mmCIF file of C-alpha atoms and ligand atoms in Angstrom:
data_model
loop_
_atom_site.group_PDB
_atom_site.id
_atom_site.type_symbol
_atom_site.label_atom_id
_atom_site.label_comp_id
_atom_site.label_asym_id
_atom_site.label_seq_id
_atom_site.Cartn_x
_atom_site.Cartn_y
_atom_site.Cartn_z
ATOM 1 C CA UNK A 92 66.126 21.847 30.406
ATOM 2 C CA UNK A 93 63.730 21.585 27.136
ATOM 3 C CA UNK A 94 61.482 23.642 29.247
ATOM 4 C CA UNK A 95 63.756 26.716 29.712
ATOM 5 C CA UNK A 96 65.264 26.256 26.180
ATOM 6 C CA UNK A 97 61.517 26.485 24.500
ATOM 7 C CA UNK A 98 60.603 29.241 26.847
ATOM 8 C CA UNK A 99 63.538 31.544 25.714
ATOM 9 C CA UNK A 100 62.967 30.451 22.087
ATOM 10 C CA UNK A 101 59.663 31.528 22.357
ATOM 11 C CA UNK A 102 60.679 35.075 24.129
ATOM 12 C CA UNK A 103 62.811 35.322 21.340
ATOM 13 C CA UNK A 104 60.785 34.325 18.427
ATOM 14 C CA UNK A 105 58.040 36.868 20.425
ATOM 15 C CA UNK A 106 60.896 39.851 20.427
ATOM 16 C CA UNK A 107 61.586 39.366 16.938
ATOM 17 C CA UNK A 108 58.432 39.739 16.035
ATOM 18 C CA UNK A 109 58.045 42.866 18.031
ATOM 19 C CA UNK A 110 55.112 41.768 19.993
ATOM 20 C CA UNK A 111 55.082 41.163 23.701
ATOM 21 C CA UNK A 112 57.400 38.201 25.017
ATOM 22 C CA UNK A 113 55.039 37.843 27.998
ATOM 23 C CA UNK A 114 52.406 36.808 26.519
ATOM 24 C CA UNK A 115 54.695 34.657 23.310
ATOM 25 C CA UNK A 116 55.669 32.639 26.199
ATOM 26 C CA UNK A 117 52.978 31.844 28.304
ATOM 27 C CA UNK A 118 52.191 27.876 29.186
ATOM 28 C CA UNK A 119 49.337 27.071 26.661
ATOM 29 C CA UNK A 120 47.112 24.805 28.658
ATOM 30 C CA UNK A 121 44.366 23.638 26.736
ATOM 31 C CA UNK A 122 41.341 21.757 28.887
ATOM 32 C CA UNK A 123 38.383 19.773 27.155
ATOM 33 C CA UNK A 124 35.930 17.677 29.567
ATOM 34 C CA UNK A 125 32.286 16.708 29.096
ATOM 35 C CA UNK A 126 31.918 18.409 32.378
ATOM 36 C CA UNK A 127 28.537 21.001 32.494
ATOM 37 C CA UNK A 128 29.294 24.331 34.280
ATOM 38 C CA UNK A 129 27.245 23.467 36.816
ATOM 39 C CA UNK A 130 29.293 19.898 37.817
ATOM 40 C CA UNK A 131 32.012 19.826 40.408
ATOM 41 C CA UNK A 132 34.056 18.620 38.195
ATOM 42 C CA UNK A 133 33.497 21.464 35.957
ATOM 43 C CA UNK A 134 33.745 24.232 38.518
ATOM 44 C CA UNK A 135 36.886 23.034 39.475
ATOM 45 C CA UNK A 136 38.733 24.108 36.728
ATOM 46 C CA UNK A 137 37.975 27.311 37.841
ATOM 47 C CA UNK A 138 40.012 27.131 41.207
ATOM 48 C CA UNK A 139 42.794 25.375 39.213
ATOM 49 C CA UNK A 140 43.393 28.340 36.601
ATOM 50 C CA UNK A 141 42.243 30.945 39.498
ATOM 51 C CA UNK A 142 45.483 29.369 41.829
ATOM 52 C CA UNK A 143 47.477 29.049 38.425
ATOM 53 C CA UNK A 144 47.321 32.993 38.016
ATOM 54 C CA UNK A 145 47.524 33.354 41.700
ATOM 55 C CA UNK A 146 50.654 31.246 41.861
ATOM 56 C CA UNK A 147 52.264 32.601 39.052
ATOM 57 C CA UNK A 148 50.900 35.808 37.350
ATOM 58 C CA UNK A 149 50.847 35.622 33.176
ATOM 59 C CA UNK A 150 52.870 32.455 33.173
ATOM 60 C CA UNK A 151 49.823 30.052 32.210
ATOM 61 C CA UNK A 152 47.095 30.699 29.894
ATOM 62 C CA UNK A 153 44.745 28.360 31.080
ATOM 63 C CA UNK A 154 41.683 27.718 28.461
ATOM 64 C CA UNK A 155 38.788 25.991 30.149
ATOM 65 C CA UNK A 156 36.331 23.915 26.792
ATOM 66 C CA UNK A 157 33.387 22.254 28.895
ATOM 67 C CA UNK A 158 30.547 20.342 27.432
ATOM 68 C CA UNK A 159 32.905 18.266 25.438
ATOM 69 C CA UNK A 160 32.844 21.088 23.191
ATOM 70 C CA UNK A 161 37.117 20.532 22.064
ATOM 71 C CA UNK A 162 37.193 16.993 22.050
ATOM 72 C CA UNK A 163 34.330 14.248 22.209
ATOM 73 C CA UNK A 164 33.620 12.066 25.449
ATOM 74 C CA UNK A 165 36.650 9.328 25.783
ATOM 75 C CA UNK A 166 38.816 10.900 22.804
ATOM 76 C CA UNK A 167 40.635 13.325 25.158
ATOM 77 C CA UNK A 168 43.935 11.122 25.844
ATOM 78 C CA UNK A 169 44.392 10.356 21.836
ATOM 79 C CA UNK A 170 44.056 14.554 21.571
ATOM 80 C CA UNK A 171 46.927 14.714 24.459
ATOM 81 C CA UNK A 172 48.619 12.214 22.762
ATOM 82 C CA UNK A 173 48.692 14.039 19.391
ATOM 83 C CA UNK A 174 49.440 17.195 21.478
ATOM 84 C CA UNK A 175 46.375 18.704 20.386
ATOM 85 C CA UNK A 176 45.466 18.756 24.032
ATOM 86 C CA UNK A 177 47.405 19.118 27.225
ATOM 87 C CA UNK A 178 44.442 18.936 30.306
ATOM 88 C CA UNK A 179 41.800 16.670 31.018
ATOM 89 C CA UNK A 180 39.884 14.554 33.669
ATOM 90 C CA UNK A 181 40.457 11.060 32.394
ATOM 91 C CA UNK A 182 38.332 8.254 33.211
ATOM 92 C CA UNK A 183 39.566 4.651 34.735
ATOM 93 C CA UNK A 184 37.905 3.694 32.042
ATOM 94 C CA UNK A 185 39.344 5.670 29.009
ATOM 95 C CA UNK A 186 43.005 4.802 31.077
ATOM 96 C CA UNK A 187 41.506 1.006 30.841
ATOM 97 C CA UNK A 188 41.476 1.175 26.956
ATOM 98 C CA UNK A 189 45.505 1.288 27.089
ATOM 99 C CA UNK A 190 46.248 0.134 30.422
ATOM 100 C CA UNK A 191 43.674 -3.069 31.074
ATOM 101 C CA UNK A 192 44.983 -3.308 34.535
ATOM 102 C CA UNK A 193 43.639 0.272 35.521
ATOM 103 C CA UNK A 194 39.805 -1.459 34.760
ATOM 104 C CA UNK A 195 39.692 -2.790 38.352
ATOM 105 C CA UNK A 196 38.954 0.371 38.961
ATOM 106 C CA UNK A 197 36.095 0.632 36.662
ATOM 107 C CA UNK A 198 34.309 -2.711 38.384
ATOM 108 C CA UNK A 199 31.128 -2.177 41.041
ATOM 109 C CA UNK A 200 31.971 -2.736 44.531
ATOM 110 C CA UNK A 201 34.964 -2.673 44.332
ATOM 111 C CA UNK A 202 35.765 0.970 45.913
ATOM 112 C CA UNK A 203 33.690 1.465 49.199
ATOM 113 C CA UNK A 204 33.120 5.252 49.726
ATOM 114 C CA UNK A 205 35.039 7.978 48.491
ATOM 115 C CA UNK A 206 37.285 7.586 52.167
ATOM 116 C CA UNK A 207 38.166 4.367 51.109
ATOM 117 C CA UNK A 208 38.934 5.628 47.264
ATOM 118 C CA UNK A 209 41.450 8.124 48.334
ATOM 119 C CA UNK A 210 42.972 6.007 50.956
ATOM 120 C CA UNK A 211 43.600 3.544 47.869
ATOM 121 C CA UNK A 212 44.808 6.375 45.532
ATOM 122 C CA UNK A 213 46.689 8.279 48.227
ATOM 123 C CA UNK A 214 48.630 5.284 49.129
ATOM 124 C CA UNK A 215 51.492 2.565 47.734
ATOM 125 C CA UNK A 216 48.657 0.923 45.183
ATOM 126 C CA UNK A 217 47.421 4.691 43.776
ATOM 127 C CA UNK A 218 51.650 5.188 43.655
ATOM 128 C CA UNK A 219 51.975 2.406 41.266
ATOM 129 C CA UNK A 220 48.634 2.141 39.148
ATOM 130 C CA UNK A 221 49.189 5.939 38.740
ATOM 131 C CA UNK A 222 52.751 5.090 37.319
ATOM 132 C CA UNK A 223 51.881 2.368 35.094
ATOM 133 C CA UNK A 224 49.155 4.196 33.354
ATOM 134 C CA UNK A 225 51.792 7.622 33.310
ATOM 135 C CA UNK A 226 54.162 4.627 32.031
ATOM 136 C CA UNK A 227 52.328 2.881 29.298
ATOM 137 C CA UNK A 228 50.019 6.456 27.853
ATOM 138 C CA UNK A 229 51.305 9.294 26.694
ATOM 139 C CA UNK A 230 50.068 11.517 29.542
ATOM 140 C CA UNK A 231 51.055 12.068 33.106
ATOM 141 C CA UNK A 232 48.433 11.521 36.067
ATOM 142 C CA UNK A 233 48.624 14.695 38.525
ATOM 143 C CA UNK A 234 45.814 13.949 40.863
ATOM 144 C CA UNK A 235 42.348 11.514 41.612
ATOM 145 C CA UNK A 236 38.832 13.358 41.822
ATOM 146 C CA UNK A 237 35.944 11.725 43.466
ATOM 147 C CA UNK A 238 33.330 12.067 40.797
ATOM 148 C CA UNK A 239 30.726 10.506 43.030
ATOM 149 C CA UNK A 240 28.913 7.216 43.775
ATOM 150 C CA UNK A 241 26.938 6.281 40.348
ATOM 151 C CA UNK A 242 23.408 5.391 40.409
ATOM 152 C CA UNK A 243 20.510 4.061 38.605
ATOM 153 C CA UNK A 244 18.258 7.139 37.232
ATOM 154 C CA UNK A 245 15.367 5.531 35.710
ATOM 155 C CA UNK A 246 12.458 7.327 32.987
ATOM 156 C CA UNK A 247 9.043 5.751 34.339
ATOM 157 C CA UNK A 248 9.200 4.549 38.020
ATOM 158 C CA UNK A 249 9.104 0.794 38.584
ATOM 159 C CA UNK A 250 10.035 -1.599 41.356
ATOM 160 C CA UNK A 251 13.678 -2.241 41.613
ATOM 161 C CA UNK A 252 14.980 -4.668 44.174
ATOM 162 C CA UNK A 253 17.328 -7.130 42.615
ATOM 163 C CA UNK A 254 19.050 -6.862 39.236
ATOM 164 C CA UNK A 255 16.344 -8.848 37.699
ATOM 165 C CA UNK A 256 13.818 -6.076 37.812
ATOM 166 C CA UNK A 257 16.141 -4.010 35.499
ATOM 167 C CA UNK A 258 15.923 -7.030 32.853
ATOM 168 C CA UNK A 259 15.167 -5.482 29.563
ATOM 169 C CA UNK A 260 15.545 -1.933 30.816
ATOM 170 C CA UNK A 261 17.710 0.195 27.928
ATOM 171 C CA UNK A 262 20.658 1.772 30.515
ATOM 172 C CA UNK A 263 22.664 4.314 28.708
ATOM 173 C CA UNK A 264 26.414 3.607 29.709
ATOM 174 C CA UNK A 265 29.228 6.072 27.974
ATOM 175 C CA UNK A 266 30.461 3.673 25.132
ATOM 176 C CA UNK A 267 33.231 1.309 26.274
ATOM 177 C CA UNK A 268 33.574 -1.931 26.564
ATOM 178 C CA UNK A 269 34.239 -1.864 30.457
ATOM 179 C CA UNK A 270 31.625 0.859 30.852
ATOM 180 C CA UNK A 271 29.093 -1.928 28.608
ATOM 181 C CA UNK A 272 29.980 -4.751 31.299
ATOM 182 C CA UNK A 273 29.008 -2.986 34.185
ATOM 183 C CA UNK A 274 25.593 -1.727 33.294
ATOM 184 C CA UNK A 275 24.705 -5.531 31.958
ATOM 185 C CA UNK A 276 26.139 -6.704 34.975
ATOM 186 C CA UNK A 277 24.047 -4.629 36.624
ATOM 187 C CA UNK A 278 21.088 -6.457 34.748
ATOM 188 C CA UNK A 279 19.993 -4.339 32.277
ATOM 189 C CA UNK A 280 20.589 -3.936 28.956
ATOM 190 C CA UNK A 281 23.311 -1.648 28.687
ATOM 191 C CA UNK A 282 22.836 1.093 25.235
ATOM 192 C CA UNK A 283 25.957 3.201 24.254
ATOM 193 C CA UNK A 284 25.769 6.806 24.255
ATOM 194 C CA UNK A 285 27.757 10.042 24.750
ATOM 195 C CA UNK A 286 27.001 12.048 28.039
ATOM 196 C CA UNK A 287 25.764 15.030 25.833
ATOM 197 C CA UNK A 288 22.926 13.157 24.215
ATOM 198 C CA UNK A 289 21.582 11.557 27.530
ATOM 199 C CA UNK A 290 18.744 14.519 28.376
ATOM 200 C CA UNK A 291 17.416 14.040 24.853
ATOM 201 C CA UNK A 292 17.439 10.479 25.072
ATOM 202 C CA UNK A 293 15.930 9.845 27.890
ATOM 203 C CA UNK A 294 13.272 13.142 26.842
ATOM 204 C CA UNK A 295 12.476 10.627 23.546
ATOM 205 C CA UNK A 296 12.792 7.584 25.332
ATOM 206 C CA UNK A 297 15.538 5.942 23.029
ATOM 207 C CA UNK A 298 16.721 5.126 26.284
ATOM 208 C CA UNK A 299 14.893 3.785 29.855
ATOM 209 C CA UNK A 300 17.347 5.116 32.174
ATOM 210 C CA UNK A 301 21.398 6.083 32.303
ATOM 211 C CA UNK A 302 23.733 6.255 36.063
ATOM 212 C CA UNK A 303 25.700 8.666 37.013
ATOM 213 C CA UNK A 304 26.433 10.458 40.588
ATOM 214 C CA UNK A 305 23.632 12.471 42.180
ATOM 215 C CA UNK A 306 25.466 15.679 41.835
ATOM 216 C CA UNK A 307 25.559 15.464 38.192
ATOM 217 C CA UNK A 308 21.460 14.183 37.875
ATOM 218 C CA UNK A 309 21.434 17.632 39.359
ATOM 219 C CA UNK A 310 23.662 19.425 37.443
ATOM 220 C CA UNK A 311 22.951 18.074 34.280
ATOM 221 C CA UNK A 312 19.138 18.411 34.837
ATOM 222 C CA UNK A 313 18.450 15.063 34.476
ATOM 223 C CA UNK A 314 15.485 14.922 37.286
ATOM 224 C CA UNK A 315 13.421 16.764 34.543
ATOM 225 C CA UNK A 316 13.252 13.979 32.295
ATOM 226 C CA UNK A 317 13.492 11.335 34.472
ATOM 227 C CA UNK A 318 10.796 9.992 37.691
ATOM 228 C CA UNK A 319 13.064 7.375 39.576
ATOM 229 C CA UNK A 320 16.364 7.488 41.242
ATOM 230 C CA UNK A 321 17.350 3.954 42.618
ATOM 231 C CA UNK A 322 20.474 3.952 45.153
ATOM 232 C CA UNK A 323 22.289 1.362 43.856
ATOM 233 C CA UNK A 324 25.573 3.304 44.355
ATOM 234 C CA UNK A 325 27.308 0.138 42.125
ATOM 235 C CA UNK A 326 30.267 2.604 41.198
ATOM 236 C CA UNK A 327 32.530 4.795 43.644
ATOM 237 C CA UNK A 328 33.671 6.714 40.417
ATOM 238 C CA UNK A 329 36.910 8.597 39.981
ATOM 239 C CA UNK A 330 38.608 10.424 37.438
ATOM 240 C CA UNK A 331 42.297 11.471 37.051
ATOM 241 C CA UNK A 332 43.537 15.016 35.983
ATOM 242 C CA UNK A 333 45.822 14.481 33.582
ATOM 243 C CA UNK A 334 48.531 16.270 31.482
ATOM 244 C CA UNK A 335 49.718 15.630 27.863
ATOM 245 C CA UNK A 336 53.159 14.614 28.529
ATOM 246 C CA UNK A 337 54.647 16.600 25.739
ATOM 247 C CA UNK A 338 53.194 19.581 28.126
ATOM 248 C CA UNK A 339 54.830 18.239 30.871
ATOM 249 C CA UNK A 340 58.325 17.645 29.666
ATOM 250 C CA UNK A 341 58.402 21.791 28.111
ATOM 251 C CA UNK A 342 57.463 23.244 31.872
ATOM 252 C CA UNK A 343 60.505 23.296 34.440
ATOM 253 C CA UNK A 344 60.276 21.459 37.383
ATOM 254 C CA UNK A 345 59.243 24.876 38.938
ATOM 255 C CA UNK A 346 56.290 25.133 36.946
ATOM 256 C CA UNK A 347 55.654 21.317 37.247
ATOM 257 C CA UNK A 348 55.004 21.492 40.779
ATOM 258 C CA UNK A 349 52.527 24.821 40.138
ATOM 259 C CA UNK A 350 50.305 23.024 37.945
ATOM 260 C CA UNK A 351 50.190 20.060 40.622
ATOM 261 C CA UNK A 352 49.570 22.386 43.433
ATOM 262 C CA UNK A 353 46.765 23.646 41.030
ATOM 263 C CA UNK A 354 45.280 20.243 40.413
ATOM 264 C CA UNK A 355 45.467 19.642 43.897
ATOM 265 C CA UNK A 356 43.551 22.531 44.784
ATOM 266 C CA UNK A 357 41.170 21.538 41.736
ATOM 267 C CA UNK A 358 41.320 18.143 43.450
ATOM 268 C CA UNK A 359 40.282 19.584 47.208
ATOM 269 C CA UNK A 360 37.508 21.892 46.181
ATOM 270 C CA UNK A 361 35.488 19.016 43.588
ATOM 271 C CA UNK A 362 35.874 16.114 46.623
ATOM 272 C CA UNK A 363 34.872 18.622 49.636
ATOM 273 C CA UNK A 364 31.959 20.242 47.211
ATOM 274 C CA UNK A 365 30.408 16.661 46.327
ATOM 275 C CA UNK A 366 31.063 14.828 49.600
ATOM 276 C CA UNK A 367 28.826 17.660 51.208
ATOM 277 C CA UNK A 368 26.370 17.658 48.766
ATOM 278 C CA UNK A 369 25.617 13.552 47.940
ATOM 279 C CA UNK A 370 25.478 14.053 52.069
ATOM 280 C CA UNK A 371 21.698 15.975 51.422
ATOM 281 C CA UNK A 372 20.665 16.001 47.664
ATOM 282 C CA UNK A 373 18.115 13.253 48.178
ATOM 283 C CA UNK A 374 15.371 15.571 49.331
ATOM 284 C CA UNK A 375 15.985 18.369 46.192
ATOM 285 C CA UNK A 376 15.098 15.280 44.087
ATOM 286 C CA UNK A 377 11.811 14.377 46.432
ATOM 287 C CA UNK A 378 11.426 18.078 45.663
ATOM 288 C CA UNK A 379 11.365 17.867 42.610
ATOM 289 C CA UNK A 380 8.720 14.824 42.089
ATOM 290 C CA UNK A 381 10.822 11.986 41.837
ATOM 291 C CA UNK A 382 10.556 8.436 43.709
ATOM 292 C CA UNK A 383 13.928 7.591 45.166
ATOM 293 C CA UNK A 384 13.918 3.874 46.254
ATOM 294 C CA UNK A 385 16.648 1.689 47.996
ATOM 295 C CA UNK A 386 16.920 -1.683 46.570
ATOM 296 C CA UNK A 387 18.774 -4.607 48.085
ATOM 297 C CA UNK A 388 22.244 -3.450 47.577
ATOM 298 C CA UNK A 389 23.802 -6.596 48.895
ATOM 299 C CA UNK A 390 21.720 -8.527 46.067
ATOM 300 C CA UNK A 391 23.384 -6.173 43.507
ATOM 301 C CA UNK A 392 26.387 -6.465 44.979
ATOM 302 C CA UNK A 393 27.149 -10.240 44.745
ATOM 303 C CA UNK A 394 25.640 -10.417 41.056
ATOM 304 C CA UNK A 395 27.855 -7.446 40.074
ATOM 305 C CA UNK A 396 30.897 -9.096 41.717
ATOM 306 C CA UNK A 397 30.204 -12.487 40.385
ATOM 307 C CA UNK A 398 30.021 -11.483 36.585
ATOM 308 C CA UNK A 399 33.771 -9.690 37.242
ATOM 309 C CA UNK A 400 35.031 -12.644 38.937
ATOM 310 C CA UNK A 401 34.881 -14.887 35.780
ATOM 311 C CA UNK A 402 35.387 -12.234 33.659
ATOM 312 C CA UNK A 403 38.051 -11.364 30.984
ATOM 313 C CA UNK A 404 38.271 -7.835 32.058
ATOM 314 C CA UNK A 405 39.365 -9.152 35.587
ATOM 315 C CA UNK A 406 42.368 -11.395 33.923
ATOM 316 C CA UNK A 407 43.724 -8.011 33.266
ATOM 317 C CA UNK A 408 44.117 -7.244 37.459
ATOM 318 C CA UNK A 409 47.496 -7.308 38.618
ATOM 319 C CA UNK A 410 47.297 -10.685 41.153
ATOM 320 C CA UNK A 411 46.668 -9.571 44.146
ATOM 321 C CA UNK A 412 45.503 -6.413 43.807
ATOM 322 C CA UNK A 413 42.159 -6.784 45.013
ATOM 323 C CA UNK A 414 42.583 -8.619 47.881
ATOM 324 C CA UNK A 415 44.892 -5.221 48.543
ATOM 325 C CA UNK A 416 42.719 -3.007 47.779
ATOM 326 C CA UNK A 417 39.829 -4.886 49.851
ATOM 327 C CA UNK A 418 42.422 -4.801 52.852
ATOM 328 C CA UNK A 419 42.865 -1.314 52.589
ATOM 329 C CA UNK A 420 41.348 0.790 55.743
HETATM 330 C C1 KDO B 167 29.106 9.709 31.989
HETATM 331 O O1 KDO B 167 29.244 9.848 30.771
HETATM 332 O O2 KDO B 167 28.134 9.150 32.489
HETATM 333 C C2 KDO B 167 30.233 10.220 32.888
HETATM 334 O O3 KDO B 167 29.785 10.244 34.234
HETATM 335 C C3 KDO B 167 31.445 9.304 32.738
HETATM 336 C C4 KDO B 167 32.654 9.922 33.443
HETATM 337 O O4 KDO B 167 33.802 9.137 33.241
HETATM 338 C C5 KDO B 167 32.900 11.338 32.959
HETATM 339 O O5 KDO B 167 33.311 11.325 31.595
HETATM 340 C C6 KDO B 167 31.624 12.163 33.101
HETATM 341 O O6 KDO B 167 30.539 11.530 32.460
HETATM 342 C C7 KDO B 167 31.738 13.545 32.467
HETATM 343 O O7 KDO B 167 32.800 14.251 33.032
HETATM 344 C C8 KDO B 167 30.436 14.347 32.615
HETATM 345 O O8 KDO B 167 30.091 14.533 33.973
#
């Protein structure tokens, strides 16, 4: 009902004014992601304003800001909170800041492959994690997005087999506590930095190496600064579009279920795109003159799991949730 009411209020106010009510009353949906152009994740806003004005001609005016260009890395659901923001693809770990439960999805090996991730999310535990977060923040999750299986990406090639050959090694991890915990407990010596500064630092070498999914070493050109991509894949990664909840509440439940129809199709075009291509991107990197090793995942595995185990981010987990998501086929 506030939805209709601000819609003819703003027909009105855009009659009064003699200029056109159409476009006075347009859905003002604002997006800002550190996503390059070239990402998945970034293209995908594409399909979601191209279905938007598909679904509903001149109803939305969808503004796509990549490159963290609006709003800084991990500041996006303060900006929706203030309502300086409505869209964004939230991390599990910027939801972890308010909602410390949400960081079991921001351990390693936890998620298995992104099957397992969306049977998780597409089922009773993605129902309720997705409503406690929509609960306790002042934004509404629409949809999951695979953002791909993270990896080590290292300067200067070196043998990695075990966690203790990346002893001393700088890691660039974005700067959060939960994002901090997994690149130490990866073994390294996790360094802080936005996503937009990573080509220069690893160009200057303020940093040794950073992770992040294949697709985006691509996409963000990392392979031309870097000679070493080691599979550790410690992180089946996800991210969450998500809508300022003031947004939310103004739309009617008509236009409510075209934005999620949107996200979904966002949603369907970023998972099929980067499922195919993690499938075969190996051999553009061999192209392109770096060493791509396999280490001893399992070795990685169990010294990633045991630092969580112990761990105060862990005493956040709703009980039983991990033995639910393990169980989940
Ligand atoms: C990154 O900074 O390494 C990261 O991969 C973290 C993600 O949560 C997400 O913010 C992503 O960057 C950006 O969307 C850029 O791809």
């Amino acid at each position: 009902a506030a939805g209709t009411l601000a819609a003819c209020a703003a027909a009105l106010a855009g009659s009064l004014s003699g200029a056109p009510a159409a476009a006075q009353s347009k859905v003002l949906l604002r997006v800002s992601t550190p996503a390059v152009a070239e990402d998945w994740h970034g293209k995908m806003w594409t399909v979601f304003k191209d279905h938007l004005d598909k679904a509903a001609p001149g109803e939305f005016d969808v503004q796509i800001n990549l490159n963290a260009t609006l709003f800084k890395q991990g500041t996006e659901p303060a900006a929706m909170a203030r309502g300086n923001l409505e869209l964004s693809s939230i991390s599990a770990f910027d939801i972890a800041k308010q909602v410390p439960e949400f960081s079991i999805f921001t351990a390693g090996y936890v998620i298995r492959d992104p099957q397992h991730q969306q049977k998780v999310f597409g089922g009773p535990i993605g129902q309720e994690m997705f409503k406690l977060a929509s609960d306790k923040m002042a934004v509404t999750l629409l949809t999951p997005i695979y953002l791909g299986t993270r990896q080590v990406n290292l300067r200067e090639a070196r043998t990695v087999r075990t966690p203790a050959d990346l002893k001393g090694i700088k890691l660039r991890m974005p700067g959060s506590k939960e994002w901090l915990f997994l690149g130490e407990a990866l073994g390294a010596t996790a360094t802080p930095l936005a996503f937009g500064e990573v080509y220069l630092g690893l160009k200057t070498g303020t940093i040794d190496g950073q992770d992040n999914p294949l697709p985006t070493v691509r996409a963000a050109k990392f392979y031309e600064v870097t000679k070493q991509l080691v599979l550790t894949q410690h992180l089946v990664d996800g991210i969450f579009i998500a809508i300022s909840d003031k947004a939310w509440a103004a739309m009617t439940p008509a236009q409510q279920q075209k934005v999620r129809a949107a996200a979904a199709a966002a949603s369907a075009f970023n998972n099929e795109g980067r499922i195919k291509e993690e499938a075969q991107i190996v051999d553009y990197f061999r192209q392109q003159g770096l060493t791509v090793t396999t280490p001893d995942v399992e070795a990685f595995r169990k010294h990633v799991q045991q630092a969580y185990a112990g761990s105060d981010i862990a005493k956040a987990w709703p009980a039983g949730l991990l033995d639910r998501i393990n169980a989940t086929r």
